[in-house]
Amino acid sequence: MTAENPQTIYLKDYQAPAYLVDHVALEFDLHPTATRVRSTLKFRPNPDSSNSEFFLHGENLTFLSAYINGAAVTPIMSDAGLTCNVPDGPFIWQSEVEINPSANTELSGLYMSNGMFCTQCEAEGFRRITYYPDRPDVMAPFDVTVRSELPYALSNGEPMSSDGTTRRWQDPWPKPAYLFALVAGEFQVVSDHFTTASGKPVDLNIYVRDGDQDKCDFALEALKASMAWDERVYGREYDLSVFNIVAVDDFNMGAMENKGLNIFNSSAVLASPETTVDGNFERIEAIIAHEYFHNWTGNRITCRDWFQLSLKEGLTVFRDQQFSADMRGAEVRRIEDVTALRARQFREDSGPLAHPVRPESFVEINNFYTATVYEKGAELIRMLKLLVGDAAYKEALELYFARHDGQACTIEDWLAVFTDVTGQDLRQFKLWYSQAGTPIVRVRDHFADGTYELTLTQVTPPTPGQPNKQPLVIPIALGLLYPDGTEALATELLVLSDAEQSFCFSGLRAAPIPSLLRGFSAPVILQRKTSPAEHLVQLTHDPDLFNRFEASRELGKSALLAMLQTEAAPDDAYCTALLQVMVNEDLDPAFRAMCCTLPSQDEIAKTLTEQGQTPDPVAIDAAFHRLSEHVARQGQDALRALYHAHQLAGPFSPDAASCGARALSALALRLISYVDGGTLAAKQFATATTMSLQLPALGNLNRHAQGSEAISQFYQQWRNERLVIDKWFSLQVSTCPASQAVSVARNLLQHPDFTLKNPNRFRALVGALAMTPAAFHQADGSAYALVVDQLIALDDINPQLCARMTTVFETWRRYDGARQELMRAALCRLAAKPNLSRDTKEMVTRLLDA
Ligand code: ZN
């Protein structure tokens, strides 16, 4: 297998492993440039396999020696691993390799971050540490010895004897190699305790760089809450005497669920009122929970192969969403989750990168850690729960844990527990896992003689490799409202499983307004011609808060589309309605803030595309500012009152109510800044003692050209807080006038604090430019060129991150011919880079081919 000719791997080709591993012993002699790894593996032929070829994965390893049952052997080596003749029965394999963690800029395998040793093995990083059958269906207990002068050396499982510089760890739970972890370095440790439901004590530790020890409390609280929640809601107890978390600055993703030793991107764990905004607190709580929940859904029960990734990720996202809903309010969390789903997954599903929740093939598995596998995967579980009911869901999960503990499983295994518990045939439901694309549900309705007839049709558009789609099972939660806002029908569940189906409701006194897809009961695009009057009734009366939010969003979209398409003035009725919601004391402030935030610019672009039009991102941006200014002028006094009414006294707290109050006052401030040019924002900036107040103030100042002095002041204040400096980079490109963003970004690329080697920093600058639509889509193509220049430089350093970042181009076919040509040319330039990584090559090919 060469870089020029990357191999495609197919789900249908799955074969059980030829050999199983009964025990793993690893010995590490840590050295920054020359680490020695000795492994002793107990192999035995797999009785369920007819294949007897012995193959071990291995990449970037310097081979030193190998022995079978104590006798030296000479394996046949390739770029991907080795093969060797082996005995017929069980045998012991030993090997020694050398690796260079300092040269590892890919952040996969064993690498260095700020002088600490750290690993990342999911999905296929373990093969960069030693020769091994690096596939998730090979599970074994691990025994790890680490020799190092560093004060701490950690691995999975339980700490064993330690003498001076030699430390031993034993993980009794059989695990696939992707869950292996090793960390060594000089740390500060913040500790706590948890007692499990059956009374077992667990030590909880967070390991951080010196200076960060005051930023661990929030994560520890979130961890304890997660542990208690998983016992209470899923009956899952923790299974080791220690749970360690390490924060690292250089990390490709959010965090990793290695058994007993979670490794976190420092941005996903460190928090303090001074340096962290409310949204970060929420994200940290959710990621801590997510990684902790993996201990059962992912670690105790893992995936048979990487095509089954959603088995652990979809389920674990669903579980962390349930947790966050319990911690912070179900409705508000649901709105946030759906907003993210639409922004990321619907976007992915409508472009050249669309793929099923369970993909059928891949070149590089790292390219499939996507919103579809994670977020759409979670939606499938939410639907399943809705379809079978809460009690059956609980029973099915019990059965899943009982039946599959210690196994590597498939989506079939997962669905089988539901079929076994409920007797339901889930074959049609299973299409959700194999069919890509977001279904469109069209609604026609008709009222006569007290009877309301609702006709629903479904169609899933073609996606790459899937021209024709079958009807899916779509749970649609429905309520009916009378035009005066009273309830005509409480929530009922309709199940749409044909291409077209009708439902009748009789005994109604007037034509009702349908409240469809309550709580966003299915990940579909709903289309119905709804009048503004009907939306206004929903906005003010729908008992389903999600659908109130939807009504606001639809009204906002209509107002913006009218401005763009007919040069209409900003819609006064919409602005009035928005201001009424904003000041409605009966509603939760967090909900009001979400409900009154305009739909995103990307969403407007997508809607225009769905209507067969060509979006102009610069015009969309202008309309946004015009509409915001209009709301602000219309509501000046009310907004000021609202702002002042939601200032909190007393010490900072990141609880849901406080975050909600701050979100509402931030919305008011943002709008007020359109009319006062930033005066109030300047005042807030000057007096802020927390990042949740300081950062939005700075954004408003920058948006209204009052930012330059504050920007340097902010830098001076926070130059030693790298997570805050990430925000400083992002904010400058995302809040400056779109026409200046490229030159701002160019200057920042020269800043001494910018580096391609830190993924957070790269995303903060280059990602922020690419994710600000009007800045990215400047008509001259300068932002496309800048982003691709950086990707070309990044690909040699960190191919995984580079490949992931190419997704900023996934909507390129939406735009006008000139922009399309500029984006295509930029992508072709990336494609033509010498020695392009396999990761990036796969992405660019998919982006250009479809
Ligand atoms: Zn996960």
PDB file of C-alpha atoms in Angstrom, residues 477-623:
ATOM      1  CA  ALA A 477     -44.559  14.129  17.175  1.00  0.00           C
ATOM      2  CA  LEU A 478     -47.599  16.236  16.427  1.00  0.00           C
ATOM      3  CA  GLY A 479     -49.872  18.605  18.293  1.00  0.00           C
ATOM      4  CA  LEU A 480     -52.651  20.858  16.997  1.00  0.00           C
ATOM      5  CA  LEU A 481     -53.351  24.449  17.965  1.00  0.00           C
ATOM      6  CA  TYR A 482     -56.420  26.543  17.310  1.00  0.00           C
ATOM      7  CA  PRO A 483     -55.816  29.936  15.741  1.00  0.00           C
ATOM      8  CA  ASP A 484     -56.447  31.548  19.142  1.00  0.00           C
ATOM      9  CA  GLY A 485     -53.522  29.588  20.491  1.00  0.00           C
ATOM     10  CA  THR A 486     -55.451  27.078  22.570  1.00  0.00           C
ATOM     11  CA  GLU A 487     -54.612  23.427  22.285  1.00  0.00           C
ATOM     12  CA  ALA A 488     -56.738  21.357  19.886  1.00  0.00           C
ATOM     13  CA  LEU A 489     -54.738  18.146  20.281  1.00  0.00           C
ATOM     14  CA  ALA A 490     -52.027  17.244  22.772  1.00  0.00           C
ATOM     15  CA  THR A 491     -48.830  15.649  21.489  1.00  0.00           C
ATOM     16  CA  GLU A 492     -49.307  12.384  19.600  1.00  0.00           C
ATOM     17  CA  LEU A 493     -46.776  10.275  17.779  1.00  0.00           C
ATOM     18  CA  LEU A 494     -47.360   9.661  14.084  1.00  0.00           C
ATOM     19  CA  VAL A 495     -45.160   7.148  12.352  1.00  0.00           C
ATOM     20  CA  LEU A 496     -44.498   7.858   8.708  1.00  0.00           C
ATOM     21  CA  SER A 497     -43.122   4.783   6.973  1.00  0.00           C
ATOM     22  CA  ASP A 498     -44.492   5.013   3.431  1.00  0.00           C
ATOM     23  CA  ALA A 499     -43.587   7.492   0.737  1.00  0.00           C
ATOM     24  CA  GLU A 500     -46.936   9.140   1.382  1.00  0.00           C
ATOM     25  CA  GLN A 501     -49.401   8.766   4.241  1.00  0.00           C
ATOM     26  CA  SER A 502     -52.480  10.612   5.473  1.00  0.00           C
ATOM     27  CA  PHE A 503     -53.714  11.085   9.019  1.00  0.00           C
ATOM     28  CA  CYS A 504     -57.162  12.369  10.062  1.00  0.00           C
ATOM     29  CA  PHE A 505     -58.272  14.204  13.186  1.00  0.00           C
ATOM     30  CA  SER A 506     -61.956  14.858  13.708  1.00  0.00           C
ATOM     31  CA  GLY A 507     -64.169  16.774  16.082  1.00  0.00           C
ATOM     32  CA  LEU A 508     -62.299  20.051  15.706  1.00  0.00           C
ATOM     33  CA  ARG A 509     -64.086  23.388  16.059  1.00  0.00           C
ATOM     34  CA  ALA A 510     -61.851  25.283  13.614  1.00  0.00           C
ATOM     35  CA  ALA A 511     -59.030  24.712  11.150  1.00  0.00           C
ATOM     36  CA  PRO A 512     -56.016  23.950  13.359  1.00  0.00           C
ATOM     37  CA  ILE A 513     -52.379  24.950  13.038  1.00  0.00           C
ATOM     38  CA  PRO A 514     -50.194  21.833  13.053  1.00  0.00           C
ATOM     39  CA  SER A 515     -47.275  21.776  15.450  1.00  0.00           C
ATOM     40  CA  LEU A 516     -45.181  19.174  13.684  1.00  0.00           C
ATOM     41  CA  LEU A 517     -41.998  17.399  14.624  1.00  0.00           C
ATOM     42  CA  ARG A 518     -42.227  18.550  18.235  1.00  0.00           C
ATOM     43  CA  GLY A 519     -38.916  18.375  20.046  1.00  0.00           C
ATOM     44  CA  PHE A 520     -37.428  17.700  16.611  1.00  0.00           C
ATOM     45  CA  SER A 521     -38.588  14.098  16.767  1.00  0.00           C
ATOM     46  CA  ALA A 522     -36.656  13.103  13.617  1.00  0.00           C
ATOM     47  CA  PRO A 523     -33.624  14.496  11.761  1.00  0.00           C
ATOM     48  CA  VAL A 524     -35.524  15.631   8.681  1.00  0.00           C
ATOM     49  CA  ILE A 525     -36.241  18.816   6.788  1.00  0.00           C
ATOM     50  CA  LEU A 526     -39.893  19.708   7.216  1.00  0.00           C
ATOM     51  CA  GLN A 527     -41.572  21.679   4.459  1.00  0.00           C
ATOM     52  CA  ARG A 528     -44.981  23.246   4.786  1.00  0.00           C
ATOM     53  CA  LYS A 529     -46.388  26.493   3.496  1.00  0.00           C
ATOM     54  CA  THR A 530     -47.081  28.161   6.798  1.00  0.00           C
ATOM     55  CA  SER A 531     -48.357  31.720   6.942  1.00  0.00           C
ATOM     56  CA  PRO A 532     -46.629  34.330   9.096  1.00  0.00           C
ATOM     57  CA  ALA A 533     -49.841  34.524  11.125  1.00  0.00           C
ATOM     58  CA  GLU A 534     -49.642  30.801  11.901  1.00  0.00           C
ATOM     59  CA  HIS A 535     -45.978  31.127  12.861  1.00  0.00           C
ATOM     60  CA  LEU A 536     -46.832  34.004  15.169  1.00  0.00           C
ATOM     61  CA  VAL A 537     -49.442  31.867  16.926  1.00  0.00           C
ATOM     62  CA  GLN A 538     -46.882  29.118  17.392  1.00  0.00           C
ATOM     63  CA  LEU A 539     -44.236  31.551  18.564  1.00  0.00           C
ATOM     64  CA  THR A 540     -46.484  32.818  21.321  1.00  0.00           C
ATOM     65  CA  HIS A 541     -48.568  29.772  22.212  1.00  0.00           C
ATOM     66  CA  ASP A 542     -47.028  26.471  21.247  1.00  0.00           C
ATOM     67  CA  PRO A 543     -46.690  24.365  24.407  1.00  0.00           C
ATOM     68  CA  ASP A 544     -43.679  22.778  22.712  1.00  0.00           C
ATOM     69  CA  LEU A 545     -40.819  25.197  23.261  1.00  0.00           C
ATOM     70  CA  PHE A 546     -38.803  23.667  20.484  1.00  0.00           C
ATOM     71  CA  ASN A 547     -41.517  24.567  18.012  1.00  0.00           C
ATOM     72  CA  ARG A 548     -41.744  28.090  19.378  1.00  0.00           C
ATOM     73  CA  PHE A 549     -38.084  28.348  18.565  1.00  0.00           C
ATOM     74  CA  GLU A 550     -38.780  26.894  15.112  1.00  0.00           C
ATOM     75  CA  ALA A 551     -41.486  29.448  14.464  1.00  0.00           C
ATOM     76  CA  SER A 552     -39.086  32.234  15.327  1.00  0.00           C
ATOM     77  CA  ARG A 553     -36.429  30.750  13.109  1.00  0.00           C
ATOM     78  CA  GLU A 554     -38.838  30.430  10.177  1.00  0.00           C
ATOM     79  CA  LEU A 555     -39.977  34.018  10.618  1.00  0.00           C
ATOM     80  CA  GLY A 556     -36.368  35.144  10.771  1.00  0.00           C
ATOM     81  CA  LYS A 557     -35.527  33.215   7.628  1.00  0.00           C
ATOM     82  CA  SER A 558     -38.506  34.735   5.795  1.00  0.00           C
ATOM     83  CA  ALA A 559     -37.541  38.245   6.868  1.00  0.00           C
ATOM     84  CA  LEU A 560     -33.979  37.783   5.634  1.00  0.00           C
ATOM     85  CA  LEU A 561     -34.999  36.042   2.425  1.00  0.00           C
ATOM     86  CA  ALA A 562     -37.427  38.862   1.631  1.00  0.00           C
ATOM     87  CA  MET A 563     -34.664  41.399   2.154  1.00  0.00           C
ATOM     88  CA  LEU A 564     -32.367  39.444  -0.130  1.00  0.00           C
ATOM     89  CA  GLN A 565     -34.829  38.514  -2.833  1.00  0.00           C
ATOM     90  CA  THR A 566     -37.118  41.532  -3.112  1.00  0.00           C
ATOM     91  CA  GLU A 567     -35.036  44.164  -1.383  1.00  0.00           C
ATOM     92  CA  ALA A 568     -37.810  44.342   1.182  1.00  0.00           C
ATOM     93  CA  ALA A 569     -37.307  46.429   4.287  1.00  0.00           C
ATOM     94  CA  PRO A 570     -36.715  44.541   7.551  1.00  0.00           C
ATOM     95  CA  ASP A 571     -39.986  42.940   8.645  1.00  0.00           C
ATOM     96  CA  ASP A 572     -41.509  45.050  11.411  1.00  0.00           C
ATOM     97  CA  ALA A 573     -43.879  42.338  12.566  1.00  0.00           C
ATOM     98  CA  TYR A 574     -40.959  39.967  13.050  1.00  0.00           C
ATOM     99  CA  CYS A 575     -38.946  42.553  14.955  1.00  0.00           C
ATOM    100  CA  THR A 576     -41.906  43.309  17.207  1.00  0.00           C
ATOM    101  CA  ALA A 577     -42.505  39.626  17.890  1.00  0.00           C
ATOM    102  CA  LEU A 578     -38.836  39.121  18.701  1.00  0.00           C
ATOM    103  CA  LEU A 579     -38.792  41.986  21.156  1.00  0.00           C
ATOM    104  CA  GLN A 580     -41.936  40.643  22.807  1.00  0.00           C
ATOM    105  CA  VAL A 581     -40.341  37.254  23.329  1.00  0.00           C
ATOM    106  CA  MET A 582     -37.153  38.864  24.621  1.00  0.00           C
ATOM    107  CA  VAL A 583     -38.973  40.654  27.429  1.00  0.00           C
ATOM    108  CA  ASN A 584     -41.457  37.884  28.217  1.00  0.00           C
ATOM    109  CA  GLU A 585     -40.756  37.164  31.870  1.00  0.00           C
ATOM    110  CA  ASP A 586     -42.726  33.912  31.714  1.00  0.00           C
ATOM    111  CA  LEU A 587     -39.985  32.399  29.590  1.00  0.00           C
ATOM    112  CA  ASP A 588     -36.596  31.135  30.675  1.00  0.00           C
ATOM    113  CA  PRO A 589     -33.919  33.729  29.757  1.00  0.00           C
ATOM    114  CA  ALA A 590     -31.765  31.044  28.101  1.00  0.00           C
ATOM    115  CA  PHE A 591     -34.699  30.109  25.889  1.00  0.00           C
ATOM    116  CA  ARG A 592     -35.421  33.732  25.074  1.00  0.00           C
ATOM    117  CA  ALA A 593     -31.816  34.281  24.028  1.00  0.00           C
ATOM    118  CA  MET A 594     -31.899  31.306  21.658  1.00  0.00           C
ATOM    119  CA  CYS A 595     -35.308  32.088  20.298  1.00  0.00           C
ATOM    120  CA  CYS A 596     -34.326  35.666  19.492  1.00  0.00           C
ATOM    121  CA  THR A 597     -30.987  34.964  17.857  1.00  0.00           C
ATOM    122  CA  LEU A 598     -31.213  35.291  14.083  1.00  0.00           C
ATOM    123  CA  PRO A 599     -30.792  32.076  12.072  1.00  0.00           C
ATOM    124  CA  SER A 600     -27.182  31.608  11.016  1.00  0.00           C
ATOM    125  CA  GLN A 601     -25.849  33.038   7.779  1.00  0.00           C
ATOM    126  CA  ASP A 602     -24.919  29.574   6.610  1.00  0.00           C
ATOM    127  CA  GLU A 603     -28.481  28.451   7.175  1.00  0.00           C
ATOM    128  CA  ILE A 604     -29.765  31.255   4.964  1.00  0.00           C
ATOM    129  CA  ALA A 605     -27.305  30.214   2.266  1.00  0.00           C
ATOM    130  CA  LYS A 606     -28.503  26.621   2.563  1.00  0.00           C
ATOM    131  CA  THR A 607     -32.164  27.611   2.404  1.00  0.00           C
ATOM    132  CA  LEU A 608     -31.562  29.666  -0.731  1.00  0.00           C
ATOM    133  CA  THR A 609     -29.802  26.684  -2.295  1.00  0.00           C
ATOM    134  CA  GLU A 610     -32.740  24.420  -1.426  1.00  0.00           C
ATOM    135  CA  GLN A 611     -34.969  26.896  -3.235  1.00  0.00           C
ATOM    136  CA  GLY A 612     -32.820  26.641  -6.332  1.00  0.00           C
ATOM    137  CA  GLN A 613     -31.143  30.024  -5.880  1.00  0.00           C
ATOM    138  CA  THR A 614     -27.538  31.098  -5.591  1.00  0.00           C
ATOM    139  CA  PRO A 615     -26.587  32.584  -2.234  1.00  0.00           C
ATOM    140  CA  ASP A 616     -24.376  35.661  -2.063  1.00  0.00           C
ATOM    141  CA  PRO A 617     -22.635  35.460   1.331  1.00  0.00           C
ATOM    142  CA  VAL A 618     -21.652  39.110   1.274  1.00  0.00           C
ATOM    143  CA  ALA A 619     -25.253  40.187   0.676  1.00  0.00           C
ATOM    144  CA  ILE A 620     -26.464  37.797   3.392  1.00  0.00           C
ATOM    145  CA  ASP A 621     -24.036  39.371   5.847  1.00  0.00           C
ATOM    146  CA  ALA A 622     -25.234  42.853   4.963  1.00  0.00           C
ATOM    147  CA  ALA A 623     -28.872  41.814   5.419  1.00  0.00           C
TER     148      ALA A 623
END
